[in-house]
C-alpha cells in the first residue's frame, strides 16, 4: 500500500465461522509510516496498516451509538456495512496487545500488534485468535466474520505510507 497524506481501505466480503476457523494469519511490513498517534481520537488516529475483521450488524443487541454509527456506515458502504469490528493495527506508541476503544464508538476496537516505532523494512508474521479476541473485548461469543479489510491512514499527520501485506490464511 502506498499513500501520501491519505487514508484508504480495501475490503471484501467473507464468510468465516470462527467456531471452526478462529485464527487469522498474515505477513506485513512497513517501510515508511506515520509517527505514533492517539488511536482513540478521531482526526488524530493515523496508523501505517490495519487488518480489520467486520461482523454483522445486529440491531437487537446494538447500543444507540452503534445504531447511529451503522446508519452512517451504510451511507458510505451500502449494504456491506459491518456492525462491530476488530482492527489489528501497526501504529500508535502503545504496547503489543493494548486494546483501544476509540472515543464516540461502541462498535470498533483497535488491537495494537506493532508500534509505530518498529524498525522499518522488516517482514513480520502475525497470527491472531479472532474468536478469543472478540469474546474478551466484547464480552460475548463471536458471530460469523463477514468482512476482511486492510487500511492505511496518514492523512492527519500528512504522512507518506509505504507498506506491504499479504499471505492471509484462516485456521
Short mmCIF file of C-alpha atoms in Angstrom, two decimals:
data_model
loop_
_atom_site.label_atom_id
_atom_site.label_comp_id
_atom_site.label_asym_id
_atom_site.label_seq_id
_atom_site.Cartn_x
_atom_site.Cartn_y
_atom_site.Cartn_z
CA UNK A 1 0.00 0.00 0.00
CA UNK A 2 1.27 3.43 -0.86
CA UNK A 3 -0.33 6.64 0.28
CA UNK A 4 0.61 10.25 0.73
CA UNK A 5 -1.44 12.34 3.16
CA UNK A 6 -4.30 9.90 2.61
CA UNK A 7 -6.49 7.31 4.23
CA UNK A 8 -7.54 4.21 2.32
CA UNK A 9 -9.38 0.98 2.85
CA UNK A 10 -9.86 -2.10 0.71
CA UNK A 11 -12.41 -4.64 1.84
CA UNK A 12 -14.06 -7.82 0.71
CA UNK A 13 -16.93 -9.93 1.91
CA UNK A 14 -16.05 -13.16 3.66
CA UNK A 15 -17.97 -15.85 5.44
CA UNK A 16 -15.87 -17.31 8.25
CA UNK A 17 -17.30 -19.48 11.03
CA UNK A 18 -15.00 -18.53 13.90
CA UNK A 19 -16.03 -21.67 15.78
CA UNK A 20 -14.35 -23.71 13.05
CA UNK A 21 -11.52 -21.38 11.99
CA UNK A 22 -10.85 -18.87 14.78
CA UNK A 23 -7.32 -17.81 13.79
CA UNK A 24 -6.14 -15.43 11.08
CA UNK A 25 -2.53 -15.19 9.98
CA UNK A 26 -0.71 -12.84 7.60
CA UNK A 27 2.63 -11.14 6.86
CA UNK A 28 3.25 -7.40 6.79
CA UNK A 29 5.98 -4.83 6.69
CA UNK A 30 6.16 -1.05 6.85
CA UNK A 31 8.92 0.82 5.04
CA UNK A 32 7.56 4.24 5.97
CA UNK A 33 4.59 5.27 8.08
CA UNK A 34 3.13 7.91 10.36
CA UNK A 35 4.54 8.64 13.81
CA UNK A 36 2.81 7.29 16.90
CA UNK A 37 -0.68 8.78 17.23
CA UNK A 38 -3.61 8.51 19.63
CA UNK A 39 -5.85 5.90 18.04
CA UNK A 40 -8.66 6.78 20.45
CA UNK A 41 -9.14 10.24 18.93
CA UNK A 42 -10.80 10.60 15.54
CA UNK A 43 -8.78 13.02 13.44
CA UNK A 44 -5.56 12.04 15.24
CA UNK A 45 -5.66 8.30 14.61
CA UNK A 46 -3.14 7.65 11.82
CA UNK A 47 -1.58 4.21 11.54
CA UNK A 48 0.58 2.58 8.90
CA UNK A 49 -1.58 -0.52 8.45
CA UNK A 50 -4.64 -2.19 9.89
CA UNK A 51 -6.25 -5.55 9.28
CA UNK A 52 -9.94 -5.20 10.00
CA UNK A 53 -12.40 -8.00 10.68
CA UNK A 54 -16.04 -6.95 10.34
CA UNK A 55 -19.02 -8.64 11.93
CA UNK A 56 -22.71 -8.43 11.01
CA UNK A 57 -24.80 -5.62 12.42
CA UNK A 58 -27.31 -6.87 15.00
CA UNK A 59 -29.89 -4.18 15.78
CA UNK A 60 -31.27 -6.28 18.65
CA UNK A 61 -28.04 -6.03 20.66
CA UNK A 62 -26.61 -2.77 19.28
CA UNK A 63 -26.35 0.26 21.53
CA UNK A 64 -27.87 3.57 20.45
CA UNK A 65 -24.39 4.76 19.45
CA UNK A 66 -23.81 1.59 17.39
CA UNK A 67 -27.16 2.02 15.60
CA UNK A 68 -26.36 5.64 14.77
CA UNK A 69 -22.88 4.82 13.52
CA UNK A 70 -24.18 1.93 11.47
CA UNK A 71 -26.57 4.27 9.65
CA UNK A 72 -23.59 6.45 8.73
CA UNK A 73 -21.55 3.42 7.62
CA UNK A 74 -24.41 2.18 5.45
CA UNK A 75 -24.46 5.57 3.75
CA UNK A 76 -20.77 5.13 2.89
CA UNK A 77 -20.60 1.38 2.22
CA UNK A 78 -24.15 0.41 1.38
CA UNK A 79 -25.49 -2.94 2.48
CA UNK A 80 -21.95 -4.23 3.17
CA UNK A 81 -21.54 -2.04 6.26
CA UNK A 82 -20.46 -4.20 9.20
CA UNK A 83 -21.63 -3.81 12.76
CA UNK A 84 -18.74 -4.35 15.14
CA UNK A 85 -15.14 -4.66 14.01
CA UNK A 86 -11.70 -5.55 15.30
CA UNK A 87 -8.80 -3.53 13.88
CA UNK A 88 -5.40 -5.18 14.26
CA UNK A 89 -3.04 -2.24 13.85
CA UNK A 90 0.54 -1.34 13.12
CA UNK A 91 0.68 2.07 14.74
CA UNK A 92 0.47 4.07 17.97
CA UNK A 93 3.17 4.03 20.60
CA UNK A 94 1.42 1.55 22.86
CA UNK A 95 2.46 -1.98 23.79
CA UNK A 96 1.52 -5.07 21.80
CA UNK A 97 -1.90 -6.35 22.85
CA UNK A 98 -3.21 -2.98 24.02
CA UNK A 99 -6.91 -2.63 23.19
CA UNK A 100 -8.15 0.84 22.33
CA UNK A 101 -11.79 1.91 22.28
CA UNK A 102 -12.00 4.93 20.02
CA UNK A 103 -13.99 7.75 21.56
CA UNK A 104 -17.58 8.09 20.39
CA UNK A 105 -17.94 4.47 19.28
CA UNK A 106 -19.16 1.27 20.85
CA UNK A 107 -18.67 -0.86 17.74
CA UNK A 108 -14.96 -0.77 16.93
CA UNK A 109 -11.82 -1.72 18.82
CA UNK A 110 -8.17 -1.35 17.88
CA UNK A 111 -5.73 -4.05 18.96
CA UNK A 112 -2.11 -2.92 18.75
CA UNK A 113 0.15 -5.57 17.22
CA UNK A 114 3.09 -3.39 16.15
CA UNK A 115 4.05 0.06 17.35
CA UNK A 116 4.87 2.95 15.03
CA UNK A 117 8.45 2.71 16.28
CA UNK A 118 9.11 -0.77 14.86
CA UNK A 119 12.20 -0.92 12.64
CA UNK A 120 11.31 -0.24 9.00
CA UNK A 121 11.51 -2.72 6.15
CA UNK A 122 11.26 -5.96 8.13
CA UNK A 123 8.60 -8.58 7.39
CA UNK A 124 6.63 -9.77 10.42
CA UNK A 125 4.32 -12.76 10.59
CA UNK A 126 1.17 -12.43 12.69
CA UNK A 127 -1.36 -14.93 13.97
CA UNK A 128 -4.35 -13.74 15.98
CA UNK A 129 -7.21 -15.64 17.57
CA UNK A 130 -10.08 -13.51 16.30
CA UNK A 131 -12.70 -15.56 18.18
CA UNK A 132 -10.92 -15.24 21.53
CA UNK A 133 -10.25 -11.53 20.98
CA UNK A 134 -13.92 -10.86 20.15
CA UNK A 135 -15.07 -12.78 23.25
CA UNK A 136 -12.55 -10.98 25.50
CA UNK A 137 -13.19 -7.49 24.08
CA UNK A 138 -16.95 -7.51 23.51
CA UNK A 139 -17.87 -9.98 26.28
CA UNK A 140 -19.94 -12.35 24.16
CA UNK A 141 -19.46 -15.21 21.70
CA UNK A 142 -18.29 -14.06 18.27
CA UNK A 143 -20.67 -14.07 15.34
CA UNK A 144 -19.52 -15.10 11.89
CA UNK A 145 -16.86 -12.83 10.36
CA UNK A 146 -18.35 -11.16 7.27
CA UNK A 147 -15.67 -8.71 6.16
CA UNK A 148 -11.89 -8.60 5.83
CA UNK A 149 -10.30 -5.22 5.14
CA UNK A 150 -6.87 -3.67 5.01
CA UNK A 151 -6.28 0.01 5.50
CA UNK A 152 -3.60 2.63 5.85
CA UNK A 153 -4.01 6.10 7.27
CA UNK A 154 -1.62 9.04 7.08
CA UNK A 155 -3.95 11.97 6.42
CA UNK A 156 -3.94 13.55 9.88
CA UNK A 157 -0.16 13.70 10.21
CA UNK A 158 0.37 14.38 6.48
CA UNK A 159 2.49 11.23 6.35
CA UNK A 160 3.59 9.06 3.49
CA UNK A 161 2.90 5.35 3.92
CA UNK A 162 4.82 2.64 2.09
CA UNK A 163 3.87 -0.82 3.29
CA UNK A 164 3.10 -4.33 2.13
CA UNK A 165 0.76 -7.00 3.42
CA UNK A 166 -0.36 -10.43 2.29
CA UNK A 167 -0.49 -14.15 2.87
CA UNK A 168 -3.85 -14.14 4.67
CA UNK A 169 -4.90 -17.56 5.92
CA UNK A 170 -7.64 -18.69 8.30
CA UNK A 171 -7.07 -21.73 10.51
#
